[in-house]
CSV table of C-alpha atoms in Angstrom, one decimal:
chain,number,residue,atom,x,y,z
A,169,UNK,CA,36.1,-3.7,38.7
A,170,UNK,CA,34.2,-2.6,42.0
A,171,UNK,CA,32.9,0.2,40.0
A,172,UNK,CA,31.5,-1.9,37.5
A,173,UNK,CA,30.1,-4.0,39.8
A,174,UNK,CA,28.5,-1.4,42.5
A,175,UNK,CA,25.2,-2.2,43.4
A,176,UNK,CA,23.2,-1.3,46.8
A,177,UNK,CA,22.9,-3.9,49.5
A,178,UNK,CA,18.9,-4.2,50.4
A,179,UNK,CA,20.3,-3.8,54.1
A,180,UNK,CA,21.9,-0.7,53.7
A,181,UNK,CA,20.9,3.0,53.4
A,182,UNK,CA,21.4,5.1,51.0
A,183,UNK,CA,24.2,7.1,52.9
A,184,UNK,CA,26.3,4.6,53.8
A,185,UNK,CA,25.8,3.1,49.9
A,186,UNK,CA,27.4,6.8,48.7
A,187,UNK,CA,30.1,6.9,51.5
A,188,UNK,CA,31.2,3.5,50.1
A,189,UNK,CA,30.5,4.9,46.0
A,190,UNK,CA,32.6,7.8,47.0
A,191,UNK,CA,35.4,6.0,48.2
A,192,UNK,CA,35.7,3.5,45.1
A,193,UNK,CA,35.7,6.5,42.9
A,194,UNK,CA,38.2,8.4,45.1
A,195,UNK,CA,40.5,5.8,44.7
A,196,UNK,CA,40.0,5.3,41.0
A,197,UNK,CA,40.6,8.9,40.3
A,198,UNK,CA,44.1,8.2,42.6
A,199,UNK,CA,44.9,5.3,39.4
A,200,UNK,CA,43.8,8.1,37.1
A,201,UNK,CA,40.2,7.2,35.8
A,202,UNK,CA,37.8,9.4,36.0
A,203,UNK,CA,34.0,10.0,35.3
A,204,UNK,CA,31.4,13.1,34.3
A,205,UNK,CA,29.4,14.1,37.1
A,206,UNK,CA,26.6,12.5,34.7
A,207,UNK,CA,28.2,9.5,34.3
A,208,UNK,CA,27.9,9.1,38.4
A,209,UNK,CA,24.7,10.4,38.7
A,210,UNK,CA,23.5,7.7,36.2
A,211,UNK,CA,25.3,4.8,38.0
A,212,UNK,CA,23.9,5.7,41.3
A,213,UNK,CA,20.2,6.1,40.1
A,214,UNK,CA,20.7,2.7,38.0
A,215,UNK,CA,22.7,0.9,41.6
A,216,UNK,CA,18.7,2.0,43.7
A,217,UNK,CA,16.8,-0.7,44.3
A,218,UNK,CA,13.1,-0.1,42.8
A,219,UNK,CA,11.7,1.0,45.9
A,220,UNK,CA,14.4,3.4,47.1
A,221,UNK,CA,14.3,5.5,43.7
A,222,UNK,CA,12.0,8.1,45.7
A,223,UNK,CA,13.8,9.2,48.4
A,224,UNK,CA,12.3,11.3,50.7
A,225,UNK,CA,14.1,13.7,53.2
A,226,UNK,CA,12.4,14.6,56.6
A,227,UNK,CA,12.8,17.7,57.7
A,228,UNK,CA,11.9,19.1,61.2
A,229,UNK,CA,8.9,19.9,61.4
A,230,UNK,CA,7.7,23.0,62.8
A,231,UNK,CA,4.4,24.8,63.1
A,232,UNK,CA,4.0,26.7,59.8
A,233,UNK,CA,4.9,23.4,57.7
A,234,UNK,CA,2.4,21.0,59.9
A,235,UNK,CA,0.0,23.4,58.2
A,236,UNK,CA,-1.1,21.7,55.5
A,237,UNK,CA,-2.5,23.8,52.6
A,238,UNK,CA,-5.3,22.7,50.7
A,239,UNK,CA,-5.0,20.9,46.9
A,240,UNK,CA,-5.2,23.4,44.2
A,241,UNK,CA,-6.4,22.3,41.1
A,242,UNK,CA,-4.4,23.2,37.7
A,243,UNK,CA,-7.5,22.8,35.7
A,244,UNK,CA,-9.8,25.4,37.1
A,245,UNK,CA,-7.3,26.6,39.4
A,246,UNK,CA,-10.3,26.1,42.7
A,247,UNK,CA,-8.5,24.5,46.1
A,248,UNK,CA,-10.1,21.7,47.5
A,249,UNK,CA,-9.6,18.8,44.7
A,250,UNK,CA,-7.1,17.6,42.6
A,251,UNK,CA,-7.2,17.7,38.6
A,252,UNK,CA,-8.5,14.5,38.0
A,253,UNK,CA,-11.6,15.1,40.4
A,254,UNK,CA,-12.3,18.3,38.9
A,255,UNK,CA,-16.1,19.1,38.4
A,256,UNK,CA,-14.9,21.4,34.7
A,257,UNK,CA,-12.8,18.0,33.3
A,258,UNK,CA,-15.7,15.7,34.2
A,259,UNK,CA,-17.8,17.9,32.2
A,260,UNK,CA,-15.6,18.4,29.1
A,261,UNK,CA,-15.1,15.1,29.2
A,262,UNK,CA,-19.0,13.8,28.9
A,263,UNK,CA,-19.4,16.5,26.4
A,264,UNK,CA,-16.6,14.8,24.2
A,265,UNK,CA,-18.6,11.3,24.6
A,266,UNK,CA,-21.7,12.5,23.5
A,267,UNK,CA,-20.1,14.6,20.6
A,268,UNK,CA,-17.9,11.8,19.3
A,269,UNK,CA,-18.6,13.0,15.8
A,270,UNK,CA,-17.0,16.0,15.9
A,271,UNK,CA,-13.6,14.5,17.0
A,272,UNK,CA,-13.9,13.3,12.8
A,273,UNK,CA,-12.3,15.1,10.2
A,274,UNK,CA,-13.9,15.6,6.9
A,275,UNK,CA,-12.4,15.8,3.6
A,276,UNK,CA,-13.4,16.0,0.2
A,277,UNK,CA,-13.0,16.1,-3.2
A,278,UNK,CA,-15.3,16.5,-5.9
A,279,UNK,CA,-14.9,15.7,-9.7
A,280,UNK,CA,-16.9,17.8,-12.5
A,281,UNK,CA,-16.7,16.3,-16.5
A,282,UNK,CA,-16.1,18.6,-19.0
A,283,UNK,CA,-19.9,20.3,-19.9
A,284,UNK,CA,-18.5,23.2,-21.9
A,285,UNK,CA,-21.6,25.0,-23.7
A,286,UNK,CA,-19.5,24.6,-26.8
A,287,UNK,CA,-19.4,21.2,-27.1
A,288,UNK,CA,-21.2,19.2,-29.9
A,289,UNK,CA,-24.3,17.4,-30.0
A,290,UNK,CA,-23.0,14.6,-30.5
A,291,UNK,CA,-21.7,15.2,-26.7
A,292,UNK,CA,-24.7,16.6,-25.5
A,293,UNK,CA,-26.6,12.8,-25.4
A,294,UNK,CA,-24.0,11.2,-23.2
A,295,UNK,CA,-24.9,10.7,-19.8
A,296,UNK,CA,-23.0,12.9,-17.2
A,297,UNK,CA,-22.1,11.3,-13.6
A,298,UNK,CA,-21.2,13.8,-11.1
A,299,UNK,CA,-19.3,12.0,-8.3
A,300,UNK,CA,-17.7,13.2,-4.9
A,301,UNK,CA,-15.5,11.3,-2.5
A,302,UNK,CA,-15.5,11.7,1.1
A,303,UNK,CA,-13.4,10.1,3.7
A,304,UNK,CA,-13.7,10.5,7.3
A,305,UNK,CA,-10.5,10.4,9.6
A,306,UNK,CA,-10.8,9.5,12.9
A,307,UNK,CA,-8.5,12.4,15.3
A,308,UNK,CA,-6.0,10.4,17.4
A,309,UNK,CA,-3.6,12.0,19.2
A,310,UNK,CA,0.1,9.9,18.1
A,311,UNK,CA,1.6,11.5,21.4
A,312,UNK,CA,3.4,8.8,23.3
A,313,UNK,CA,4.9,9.9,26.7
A,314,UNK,CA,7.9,7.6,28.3
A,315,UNK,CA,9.7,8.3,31.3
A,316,UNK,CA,12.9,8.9,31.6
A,317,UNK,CA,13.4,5.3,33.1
A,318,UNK,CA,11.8,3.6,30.3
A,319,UNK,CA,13.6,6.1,27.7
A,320,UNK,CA,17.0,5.7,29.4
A,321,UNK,CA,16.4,1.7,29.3
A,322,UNK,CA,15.6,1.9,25.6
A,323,UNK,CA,18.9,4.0,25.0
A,324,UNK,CA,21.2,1.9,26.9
A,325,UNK,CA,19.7,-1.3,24.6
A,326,UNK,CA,20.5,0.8,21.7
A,327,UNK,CA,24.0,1.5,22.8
A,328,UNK,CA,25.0,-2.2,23.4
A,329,UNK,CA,23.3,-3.3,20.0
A,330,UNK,CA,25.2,-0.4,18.2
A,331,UNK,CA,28.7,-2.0,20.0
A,332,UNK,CA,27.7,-5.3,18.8
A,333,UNK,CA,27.0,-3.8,15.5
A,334,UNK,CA,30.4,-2.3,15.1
A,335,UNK,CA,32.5,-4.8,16.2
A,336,UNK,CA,30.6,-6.6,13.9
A,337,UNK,CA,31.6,-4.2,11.2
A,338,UNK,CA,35.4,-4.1,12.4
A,339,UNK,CA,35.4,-8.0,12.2
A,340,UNK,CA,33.8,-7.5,8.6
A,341,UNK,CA,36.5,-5.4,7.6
A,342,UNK,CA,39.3,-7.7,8.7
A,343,UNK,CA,38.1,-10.2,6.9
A,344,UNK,CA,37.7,-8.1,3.9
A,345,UNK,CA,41.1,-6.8,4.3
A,346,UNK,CA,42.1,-10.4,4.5
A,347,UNK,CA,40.7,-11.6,1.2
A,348,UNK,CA,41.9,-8.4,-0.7
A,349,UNK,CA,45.3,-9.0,0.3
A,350,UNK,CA,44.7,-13.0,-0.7
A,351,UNK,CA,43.9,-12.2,-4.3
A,352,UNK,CA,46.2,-9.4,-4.5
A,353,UNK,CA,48.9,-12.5,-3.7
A,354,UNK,CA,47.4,-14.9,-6.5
C-alpha cells in the first residue's frame, strides 16, 4: 500500500525521498513482491514533483571546467551562437518566405478525345474540347513530436481505458454465459 501511495514530500530532497523508496521496496521484496528495474525507474520519475524532474549534480569545480567553452552551432557548425541565432537558418528561412510557391506541389492530368485520322466525316464536324486538370497541394510536414512525458501520459490513459474495457468484456461474458445456461434450462 505505501508503494502505491509513494509520492515526494515538497520538503524533502531527493536523497532522502530514495533512501525512504528503497526501504519500502526492500521490505516488499522480504513479503515476496517484486518490480523491473523499469517498473522503479518509472515510479520514481512519476513520484518528482514538476520542478525537481531536472536534477542537476554539482560537481567541484576546478580550473579546466570554470572554463567555459564557447556555443557551437549544429547548423553551420561556427562557435559563438546557438542554432536558432544562426546567420545561415535566418537566411534559408527568408528565402522560404519569399518562395512560398515552391513549397506547392503540382500535379496533372490531361485528357485527349479520340481524333483518329480514320474516323468518318460524320465525326470530323464535332467540336473537340481538350481539357487538363491541375491541382496544387500545399507541402506540410504531418511530423508531430511528443515527449516522452506527454507520450507516457497518453499510454498510461490507454492502459487504464483498456482495463476498463476488459473487465467490461469479462462482465459481458458472464452475463452471456448466464443467459446461455438460462435457455439451455427452458
Amino acid at each position: 500500500h505505501e508503494y502505491e501511495l509513494f509520492m515526494m514530500h515538497n520538503d524533502e530532497c531527493i536523497s532522502d525521498m530514495f533512501t525512504r523508496f528503497t526501504t519500502i521496496i526492500n521490505s516488499l521484496k522480504n513479503l515476496g513482491k517484486s518490480y523491473s528495474n523499469q517498473e522503479l525507474v518509472r515510479k520514481i520519475l512519476r513520484c518528482l514533483p514538476k520542478r525537481k524532474k531536472t536534477v542537476k549534480k554539482n560537481f567541484p569545480q576546478d580550473e579546466e571546467s570554470s572554463k567555459r567553452e564557447e556555443p557551437t552551432c549544429y547548423e553551420c557548425k561556427k562557435p559563438g551562437h546557438f542554432k536558432n541565432e544562426c546567420p545561415n537558418l535566418k537566411k534559408k528561412e527568408q528565402f522560404k518566405k519569399k518562395n512560398e510557391y515552391f513549397k506547392k506541389k503540382k500535379a496533372m492530368v490531361a485528357t485527349w478525345s479520340d481524333s483518329d485520322p480514320s474516323s468518318s466525316e460524320e465525326e470530323s464536324d464535332e467540336k473537340v474540347a481538350h481539357i487538363a486538370y491541375m491541382a496544387i497541394e500545399d507541402e506540410e510536414e504531418d511530423e508531430v513530436n511528443f515527449s516522452f512525458d506527454e507520450l507516457q501520459n497518453a499510454y498510461e490513459k490507454l492502459y487504464v481505458e483498456y482495463e476498463n474495457v476488459c473487465l467490461k468484456n469479462k462482465t459481458l461474458k458472464k452475463n452471456a454465459m448466464s443467459m446461455s445456461k438460462e435457455i439451455d434450462n427452458l
